[in-house]
């Protein structure tokens, strides 16, 4: 039970990288999930198109969405991405979390 309670206080950075043309769909999912979107970046890959094809990355122009949220909310959003955007299929993008534990202890005080 203590682990579940701590998950509500642990802070994570959710990073999502998708084709630029799909960025607005992900932003809509995050807004409906009441995720505070901290920063939306526009990126452009430097690899040639053959590398993108091999890795299944699609177009080189990317939307990079960075959000800070609780561990519980991050897990829900990763689940939503798998279900709503078929994120478990190659070529749809990537999403991952990074623990911001040093920040979460400061914020929870």
PDB file of C-alpha atoms in Angstrom:
ATOM      1  CA  UNK A   1       0.000   0.000   0.000  1.00  0.00           C
ATOM      2  CA  UNK A   2       2.874   2.323   0.816  1.00  0.00           C
ATOM      3  CA  UNK A   3       4.269   1.821  -2.703  1.00  0.00           C
ATOM      4  CA  UNK A   4       0.973   2.936  -4.259  1.00  0.00           C
ATOM      5  CA  UNK A   5       0.830   6.034  -2.072  1.00  0.00           C
ATOM      6  CA  UNK A   6       4.417   6.904  -2.990  1.00  0.00           C
ATOM      7  CA  UNK A   7       3.613   6.591  -6.713  1.00  0.00           C
ATOM      8  CA  UNK A   8       1.274   9.581  -6.353  1.00  0.00           C
ATOM      9  CA  UNK A   9       4.187  11.680  -5.075  1.00  0.00           C
ATOM     10  CA  UNK A  10       7.014  10.492  -7.328  1.00  0.00           C
ATOM     11  CA  UNK A  11       7.532  12.831 -10.254  1.00  0.00           C
ATOM     12  CA  UNK A  12       8.500  11.669 -13.741  1.00  0.00           C
ATOM     13  CA  UNK A  13       9.333  13.263 -17.055  1.00  0.00           C
ATOM     14  CA  UNK A  14       7.281  11.682 -19.842  1.00  0.00           C
ATOM     15  CA  UNK A  15       9.006  12.086 -23.206  1.00  0.00           C
ATOM     16  CA  UNK A  16       7.104  11.313 -26.406  1.00  0.00           C
ATOM     17  CA  UNK A  17       8.711  11.448 -29.862  1.00  0.00           C
ATOM     18  CA  UNK A  18       6.402  11.097 -32.869  1.00  0.00           C
ATOM     19  CA  UNK A  19       6.155  12.125 -36.515  1.00  0.00           C
ATOM     20  CA  UNK A  20       5.518  15.853 -36.679  1.00  0.00           C
ATOM     21  CA  UNK A  21       2.244  15.325 -38.555  1.00  0.00           C
ATOM     22  CA  UNK A  22       0.868  13.275 -35.617  1.00  0.00           C
ATOM     23  CA  UNK A  23       1.888  15.687 -32.863  1.00  0.00           C
ATOM     24  CA  UNK A  24      -1.551  17.305 -32.566  1.00  0.00           C
ATOM     25  CA  UNK A  25      -3.214  13.908 -31.947  1.00  0.00           C
ATOM     26  CA  UNK A  26      -0.914  13.220 -29.013  1.00  0.00           C
ATOM     27  CA  UNK A  27      -1.481  16.682 -27.599  1.00  0.00           C
ATOM     28  CA  UNK A  28      -5.249  16.040 -27.729  1.00  0.00           C
ATOM     29  CA  UNK A  29      -4.809  12.741 -25.840  1.00  0.00           C
ATOM     30  CA  UNK A  30      -2.700  14.488 -23.199  1.00  0.00           C
ATOM     31  CA  UNK A  31      -5.221  17.311 -22.791  1.00  0.00           C
ATOM     32  CA  UNK A  32      -8.109  14.854 -22.403  1.00  0.00           C
ATOM     33  CA  UNK A  33      -6.026  13.009 -19.802  1.00  0.00           C
ATOM     34  CA  UNK A  34      -5.455  16.347 -18.028  1.00  0.00           C
ATOM     35  CA  UNK A  35      -1.698  16.074 -18.466  1.00  0.00           C
ATOM     36  CA  UNK A  36       0.085  19.384 -18.115  1.00  0.00           C
ATOM     37  CA  UNK A  37       2.193  19.666 -21.259  1.00  0.00           C
ATOM     38  CA  UNK A  38       5.301  21.508 -20.247  1.00  0.00           C
ATOM     39  CA  UNK A  39       7.110  21.766 -23.534  1.00  0.00           C
ATOM     40  CA  UNK A  40       6.524  20.867 -27.176  1.00  0.00           C
ATOM     41  CA  UNK A  41       9.644  20.807 -29.333  1.00  0.00           C
ATOM     42  CA  UNK A  42      10.014  20.415 -33.062  1.00  0.00           C
ATOM     43  CA  UNK A  43      12.934  18.265 -34.144  1.00  0.00           C
ATOM     44  CA  UNK A  44      14.491  17.261 -37.415  1.00  0.00           C
ATOM     45  CA  UNK A  45      16.584  14.099 -37.725  1.00  0.00           C
ATOM     46  CA  UNK A  46      19.988  14.192 -39.327  1.00  0.00           C
ATOM     47  CA  UNK A  47      20.133  10.576 -40.544  1.00  0.00           C
ATOM     48  CA  UNK A  48      19.490   9.721 -44.172  1.00  0.00           C
ATOM     49  CA  UNK A  49      16.133   8.254 -45.210  1.00  0.00           C
ATOM     50  CA  UNK A  50      17.521   4.710 -45.491  1.00  0.00           C
ATOM     51  CA  UNK A  51      18.333   4.707 -41.777  1.00  0.00           C
ATOM     52  CA  UNK A  52      14.825   5.979 -40.994  1.00  0.00           C
ATOM     53  CA  UNK A  53      13.301   3.192 -43.087  1.00  0.00           C
ATOM     54  CA  UNK A  54      15.407   0.504 -41.404  1.00  0.00           C
ATOM     55  CA  UNK A  55      14.540   1.765 -37.916  1.00  0.00           C
ATOM     56  CA  UNK A  56      10.881   2.397 -38.792  1.00  0.00           C
ATOM     57  CA  UNK A  57      11.017   6.062 -37.817  1.00  0.00           C
ATOM     58  CA  UNK A  58       8.947   7.445 -40.699  1.00  0.00           C
ATOM     59  CA  UNK A  59       9.558  11.075 -41.573  1.00  0.00           C
ATOM     60  CA  UNK A  60      12.624  12.882 -40.154  1.00  0.00           C
ATOM     61  CA  UNK A  61      10.578  15.842 -38.853  1.00  0.00           C
ATOM     62  CA  UNK A  62       9.454  15.072 -35.270  1.00  0.00           C
ATOM     63  CA  UNK A  63       7.302  16.455 -32.484  1.00  0.00           C
ATOM     64  CA  UNK A  64       8.905  15.971 -29.071  1.00  0.00           C
ATOM     65  CA  UNK A  65       6.501  16.359 -26.160  1.00  0.00           C
ATOM     66  CA  UNK A  66       7.888  16.709 -22.620  1.00  0.00           C
ATOM     67  CA  UNK A  67       5.517  16.486 -19.658  1.00  0.00           C
ATOM     68  CA  UNK A  68       6.107  16.411 -15.923  1.00  0.00           C
ATOM     69  CA  UNK A  69       3.589  14.297 -14.036  1.00  0.00           C
ATOM     70  CA  UNK A  70       3.214  11.760 -11.254  1.00  0.00           C
ATOM     71  CA  UNK A  71       4.334   8.171 -11.732  1.00  0.00           C
ATOM     72  CA  UNK A  72       0.727   6.966 -11.586  1.00  0.00           C
ATOM     73  CA  UNK A  73      -0.411   9.420 -14.246  1.00  0.00           C
ATOM     74  CA  UNK A  74       2.597   8.571 -16.440  1.00  0.00           C
ATOM     75  CA  UNK A  75       1.696   4.870 -16.371  1.00  0.00           C
ATOM     76  CA  UNK A  76      -1.905   5.687 -17.362  1.00  0.00           C
ATOM     77  CA  UNK A  77      -0.704   7.848 -20.244  1.00  0.00           C
ATOM     78  CA  UNK A  78       1.666   5.140 -21.513  1.00  0.00           C
ATOM     79  CA  UNK A  79      -1.281   2.716 -21.423  1.00  0.00           C
ATOM     80  CA  UNK A  80      -3.471   5.210 -23.336  1.00  0.00           C
ATOM     81  CA  UNK A  81      -0.776   5.624 -25.984  1.00  0.00           C
ATOM     82  CA  UNK A  82      -0.591   1.860 -26.500  1.00  0.00           C
ATOM     83  CA  UNK A  83      -4.380   1.592 -26.824  1.00  0.00           C
ATOM     84  CA  UNK A  84      -5.373   4.794 -28.651  1.00  0.00           C
ATOM     85  CA  UNK A  85      -2.334   5.340 -30.875  1.00  0.00           C
ATOM     86  CA  UNK A  86      -1.224   1.701 -31.325  1.00  0.00           C
ATOM     87  CA  UNK A  87       2.106   2.672 -29.798  1.00  0.00           C
ATOM     88  CA  UNK A  88       3.174  -0.952 -29.509  1.00  0.00           C
ATOM     89  CA  UNK A  89       3.544  -1.135 -33.326  1.00  0.00           C
ATOM     90  CA  UNK A  90       6.848  -0.170 -34.974  1.00  0.00           C
ATOM     91  CA  UNK A  91       6.976   3.236 -36.639  1.00  0.00           C
ATOM     92  CA  UNK A  92       4.360   4.956 -34.460  1.00  0.00           C
ATOM     93  CA  UNK A  93       6.849   6.719 -32.199  1.00  0.00           C
ATOM     94  CA  UNK A  94       8.425   6.209 -28.820  1.00  0.00           C
ATOM     95  CA  UNK A  95       7.522   7.232 -25.291  1.00  0.00           C
ATOM     96  CA  UNK A  96       9.479   6.767 -22.096  1.00  0.00           C
ATOM     97  CA  UNK A  97       9.682   8.125 -18.579  1.00  0.00           C
ATOM     98  CA  UNK A  98      12.618   9.362 -16.558  1.00  0.00           C
ATOM     99  CA  UNK A  99      12.353   9.533 -12.791  1.00  0.00           C
ATOM    100  CA  UNK A 100      12.843  12.991 -11.353  1.00  0.00           C
ATOM    101  CA  UNK A 101      13.217  11.638  -7.822  1.00  0.00           C
ATOM    102  CA  UNK A 102      15.569  14.381  -6.690  1.00  0.00           C
ATOM    103  CA  UNK A 103      12.901  16.931  -7.621  1.00  0.00           C
ATOM    104  CA  UNK A 104       9.986  14.957  -6.204  1.00  0.00           C
ATOM    105  CA  UNK A 105      11.359  14.989  -2.656  1.00  0.00           C
ATOM    106  CA  UNK A 106      11.624  18.775  -2.807  1.00  0.00           C
ATOM    107  CA  UNK A 107       8.148  19.235  -4.305  1.00  0.00           C
ATOM    108  CA  UNK A 108       6.426  16.928  -1.816  1.00  0.00           C
ATOM    109  CA  UNK A 109       7.579  18.985   1.195  1.00  0.00           C
TER     110      UNK A 109
END
